[in-house]
Amino acid sequence: PNKPIVKYMNDCVDMNDPEDAEFYQESADILEAAWRIVMARSWENEQARTCELVPGYDQFNHRNGHWNNVMRSNHPSEKNGYVIVAKRDIAAGEQLYNSYSICNENEP
């Protein structure tokens, strides 16, 4: 398994305990697969020192330039919440594109 999974297992699993050892043997591959999904679909919030996942938002395709038509923004009425806002008028049936590499001014 990769380093974060090994660290988790070293910190949280007592290999001297037969039940924990069995859990490790049965779960290491599943935990690594889950970790990879989270890493591929999340971003780091350095201010909060968290890794954030927003279901739905991570399904938008990436494209910069004039195609980039939505952005993530803090929602004023929700503590630590987000909304997806249009950056311009979007035609019916037009694909939604966000940017994986452009920082928006109002992001945390």
PDB file of C-alpha atoms in Angstrom:
ATOM      1  CA  PRO A   1       0.000   0.000   0.000  1.00  0.00           C
ATOM      2  CA  ASN A   2       0.971   3.640  -0.426  1.00  0.00           C
ATOM      3  CA  LYS A   3       2.513   5.744   2.350  1.00  0.00           C
ATOM      4  CA  PRO A   4      -0.688   7.416   3.698  1.00  0.00           C
ATOM      5  CA  ILE A   5      -2.371   4.022   4.061  1.00  0.00           C
ATOM      6  CA  VAL A   6       0.694   2.587   5.797  1.00  0.00           C
ATOM      7  CA  LYS A   7       0.756   5.615   8.131  1.00  0.00           C
ATOM      8  CA  TYR A   8      -2.946   5.152   8.922  1.00  0.00           C
ATOM      9  CA  MET A   9      -2.432   1.473   9.589  1.00  0.00           C
ATOM     10  CA  ASN A  10       0.627   2.124  11.768  1.00  0.00           C
ATOM     11  CA  ASP A  11      -1.189   4.821  13.753  1.00  0.00           C
ATOM     12  CA  CYS A  12      -4.576   3.136  14.059  1.00  0.00           C
ATOM     13  CA  VAL A  13      -4.132  -0.633  13.799  1.00  0.00           C
ATOM     14  CA  ASP A  14      -2.538  -2.740  16.526  1.00  0.00           C
ATOM     15  CA  MET A  15      -0.857  -5.545  14.586  1.00  0.00           C
ATOM     16  CA  ASN A  16      -0.375  -7.438  17.872  1.00  0.00           C
ATOM     17  CA  ASP A  17      -4.152  -7.706  18.186  1.00  0.00           C
ATOM     18  CA  PRO A  18      -5.369 -10.652  16.048  1.00  0.00           C
ATOM     19  CA  GLU A  19      -8.603  -8.855  15.100  1.00  0.00           C
ATOM     20  CA  ASP A  20      -6.726  -5.723  14.015  1.00  0.00           C
ATOM     21  CA  ALA A  21      -4.201  -7.802  12.065  1.00  0.00           C
ATOM     22  CA  GLU A  22      -7.036  -9.608  10.270  1.00  0.00           C
ATOM     23  CA  PHE A  23      -8.722  -6.249   9.568  1.00  0.00           C
ATOM     24  CA  TYR A  24      -5.490  -4.960   8.054  1.00  0.00           C
ATOM     25  CA  GLN A  25      -5.090  -7.995   5.817  1.00  0.00           C
ATOM     26  CA  GLU A  26      -8.697  -7.775   4.600  1.00  0.00           C
ATOM     27  CA  SER A  27      -8.936  -3.989   4.340  1.00  0.00           C
ATOM     28  CA  ALA A  28      -5.614  -2.623   3.062  1.00  0.00           C
ATOM     29  CA  ASP A  29      -6.560  -2.829  -0.633  1.00  0.00           C
ATOM     30  CA  ILE A  30     -10.030  -1.390  -0.038  1.00  0.00           C
ATOM     31  CA  LEU A  31      -8.635   1.467   2.074  1.00  0.00           C
ATOM     32  CA  GLU A  32      -6.060   2.270  -0.586  1.00  0.00           C
ATOM     33  CA  ALA A  33      -8.749   2.317  -3.307  1.00  0.00           C
ATOM     34  CA  ALA A  34     -10.909   4.618  -1.158  1.00  0.00           C
ATOM     35  CA  TRP A  35      -7.929   6.898  -0.472  1.00  0.00           C
ATOM     36  CA  ARG A  36      -7.191   7.156  -4.200  1.00  0.00           C
ATOM     37  CA  ILE A  37     -10.811   8.127  -4.946  1.00  0.00           C
ATOM     38  CA  VAL A  38     -10.722  10.857  -2.300  1.00  0.00           C
ATOM     39  CA  MET A  39      -7.384  12.192  -3.557  1.00  0.00           C
ATOM     40  CA  ALA A  40      -8.628  12.261  -7.158  1.00  0.00           C
ATOM     41  CA  ARG A  41     -11.908  14.015  -6.297  1.00  0.00           C
ATOM     42  CA  SER A  42     -10.968  16.483  -3.576  1.00  0.00           C
ATOM     43  CA  TRP A  43      -8.881  19.544  -2.923  1.00  0.00           C
ATOM     44  CA  GLU A  44      -6.941  20.730   0.081  1.00  0.00           C
ATOM     45  CA  ASN A  45      -8.242  23.651   2.108  1.00  0.00           C
ATOM     46  CA  GLU A  46      -4.991  24.926   3.591  1.00  0.00           C
ATOM     47  CA  GLN A  47      -6.733  27.446   5.856  1.00  0.00           C
ATOM     48  CA  ALA A  48      -8.915  24.792   7.518  1.00  0.00           C
ATOM     49  CA  ARG A  49      -6.203  22.097   7.166  1.00  0.00           C
ATOM     50  CA  THR A  50      -8.754  19.717   5.675  1.00  0.00           C
ATOM     51  CA  CYS A  51      -9.304  17.768   2.507  1.00  0.00           C
ATOM     52  CA  GLU A  52     -12.695  18.637   1.019  1.00  0.00           C
ATOM     53  CA  LEU A  53     -14.998  16.646  -1.195  1.00  0.00           C
ATOM     54  CA  VAL A  54     -18.077  18.222  -2.767  1.00  0.00           C
ATOM     55  CA  PRO A  55     -20.192  15.574  -4.503  1.00  0.00           C
ATOM     56  CA  GLY A  56     -21.401  16.789  -7.862  1.00  0.00           C
ATOM     57  CA  TYR A  57     -18.857  19.589  -8.241  1.00  0.00           C
ATOM     58  CA  ASP A  58     -16.084  17.102  -8.844  1.00  0.00           C
ATOM     59  CA  GLN A  59     -18.028  15.693 -11.813  1.00  0.00           C
ATOM     60  CA  PHE A  60     -17.705  18.872 -13.897  1.00  0.00           C
ATOM     61  CA  ASN A  61     -15.080  18.629 -16.594  1.00  0.00           C
ATOM     62  CA  HIS A  62     -12.028  20.885 -16.595  1.00  0.00           C
ATOM     63  CA  ARG A  63     -11.448  23.450 -19.276  1.00  0.00           C
ATOM     64  CA  ASN A  64      -9.891  26.902 -19.066  1.00  0.00           C
ATOM     65  CA  GLY A  65     -10.363  29.844 -21.394  1.00  0.00           C
ATOM     66  CA  HIS A  66     -13.771  30.969 -22.620  1.00  0.00           C
ATOM     67  CA  TRP A  67     -15.193  27.473 -21.999  1.00  0.00           C
ATOM     68  CA  ASN A  68     -14.774  27.847 -18.224  1.00  0.00           C
ATOM     69  CA  ASN A  69     -18.324  28.816 -17.232  1.00  0.00           C
ATOM     70  CA  VAL A  70     -18.796  27.894 -13.552  1.00  0.00           C
ATOM     71  CA  MET A  71     -16.868  28.391 -10.334  1.00  0.00           C
ATOM     72  CA  ARG A  72     -17.040  27.323  -6.709  1.00  0.00           C
ATOM     73  CA  SER A  73     -17.829  30.063  -4.238  1.00  0.00           C
ATOM     74  CA  ASN A  74     -18.353  30.303  -0.501  1.00  0.00           C
ATOM     75  CA  HIS A  75     -22.025  30.379   0.327  1.00  0.00           C
ATOM     76  CA  PRO A  76     -22.728  33.330   2.649  1.00  0.00           C
ATOM     77  CA  SER A  77     -25.507  31.569   4.585  1.00  0.00           C
ATOM     78  CA  GLU A  78     -23.733  28.267   5.157  1.00  0.00           C
ATOM     79  CA  LYS A  79     -20.759  27.865   7.468  1.00  0.00           C
ATOM     80  CA  ASN A  80     -17.996  26.296   5.378  1.00  0.00           C
ATOM     81  CA  GLY A  81     -20.493  25.708   2.548  1.00  0.00           C
ATOM     82  CA  TYR A  82     -20.087  26.142  -1.176  1.00  0.00           C
ATOM     83  CA  VAL A  83     -22.286  27.013  -4.100  1.00  0.00           C
ATOM     84  CA  ILE A  84     -21.551  26.618  -7.774  1.00  0.00           C
ATOM     85  CA  VAL A  85     -22.163  29.847  -9.671  1.00  0.00           C
ATOM     86  CA  ALA A  86     -22.280  30.639 -13.373  1.00  0.00           C
ATOM     87  CA  LYS A  87     -19.505  32.934 -14.563  1.00  0.00           C
ATOM     88  CA  ARG A  88     -21.550  33.878 -17.626  1.00  0.00           C
ATOM     89  CA  ASP A  89     -24.849  33.040 -19.320  1.00  0.00           C
ATOM     90  CA  ILE A  90     -25.006  29.312 -20.064  1.00  0.00           C
ATOM     91  CA  ALA A  91     -27.120  28.017 -22.922  1.00  0.00           C
ATOM     92  CA  ALA A  92     -29.531  25.122 -22.398  1.00  0.00           C
ATOM     93  CA  GLY A  93     -27.649  21.884 -23.029  1.00  0.00           C
ATOM     94  CA  GLU A  94     -24.213  23.541 -22.797  1.00  0.00           C
ATOM     95  CA  GLN A  95     -21.668  21.544 -20.829  1.00  0.00           C
ATOM     96  CA  LEU A  96     -20.522  22.958 -17.495  1.00  0.00           C
ATOM     97  CA  TYR A  97     -16.762  23.428 -17.154  1.00  0.00           C
ATOM     98  CA  ASN A  98     -14.825  24.388 -14.072  1.00  0.00           C
ATOM     99  CA  SER A  99     -11.114  24.979 -13.749  1.00  0.00           C
ATOM    100  CA  TYR A 100      -8.794  22.725 -11.812  1.00  0.00           C
ATOM    101  CA  SER A 101      -5.976  25.249 -12.025  1.00  0.00           C
ATOM    102  CA  ILE A 102      -7.385  28.799 -11.841  1.00  0.00           C
ATOM    103  CA  CYS A 103      -7.915  30.263  -8.371  1.00  0.00           C
ATOM    104  CA  ASN A 104     -11.034  32.365  -7.994  1.00  0.00           C
ATOM    105  CA  GLU A 105     -10.713  35.603  -6.050  1.00  0.00           C
ATOM    106  CA  ASN A 106     -13.469  34.768  -3.574  1.00  0.00           C
ATOM    107  CA  GLU A 107     -12.346  31.244  -2.762  1.00  0.00           C
ATOM    108  CA  PRO A 108     -11.034  30.587   0.745  1.00  0.00           C
TER     109      PRO A 108
END
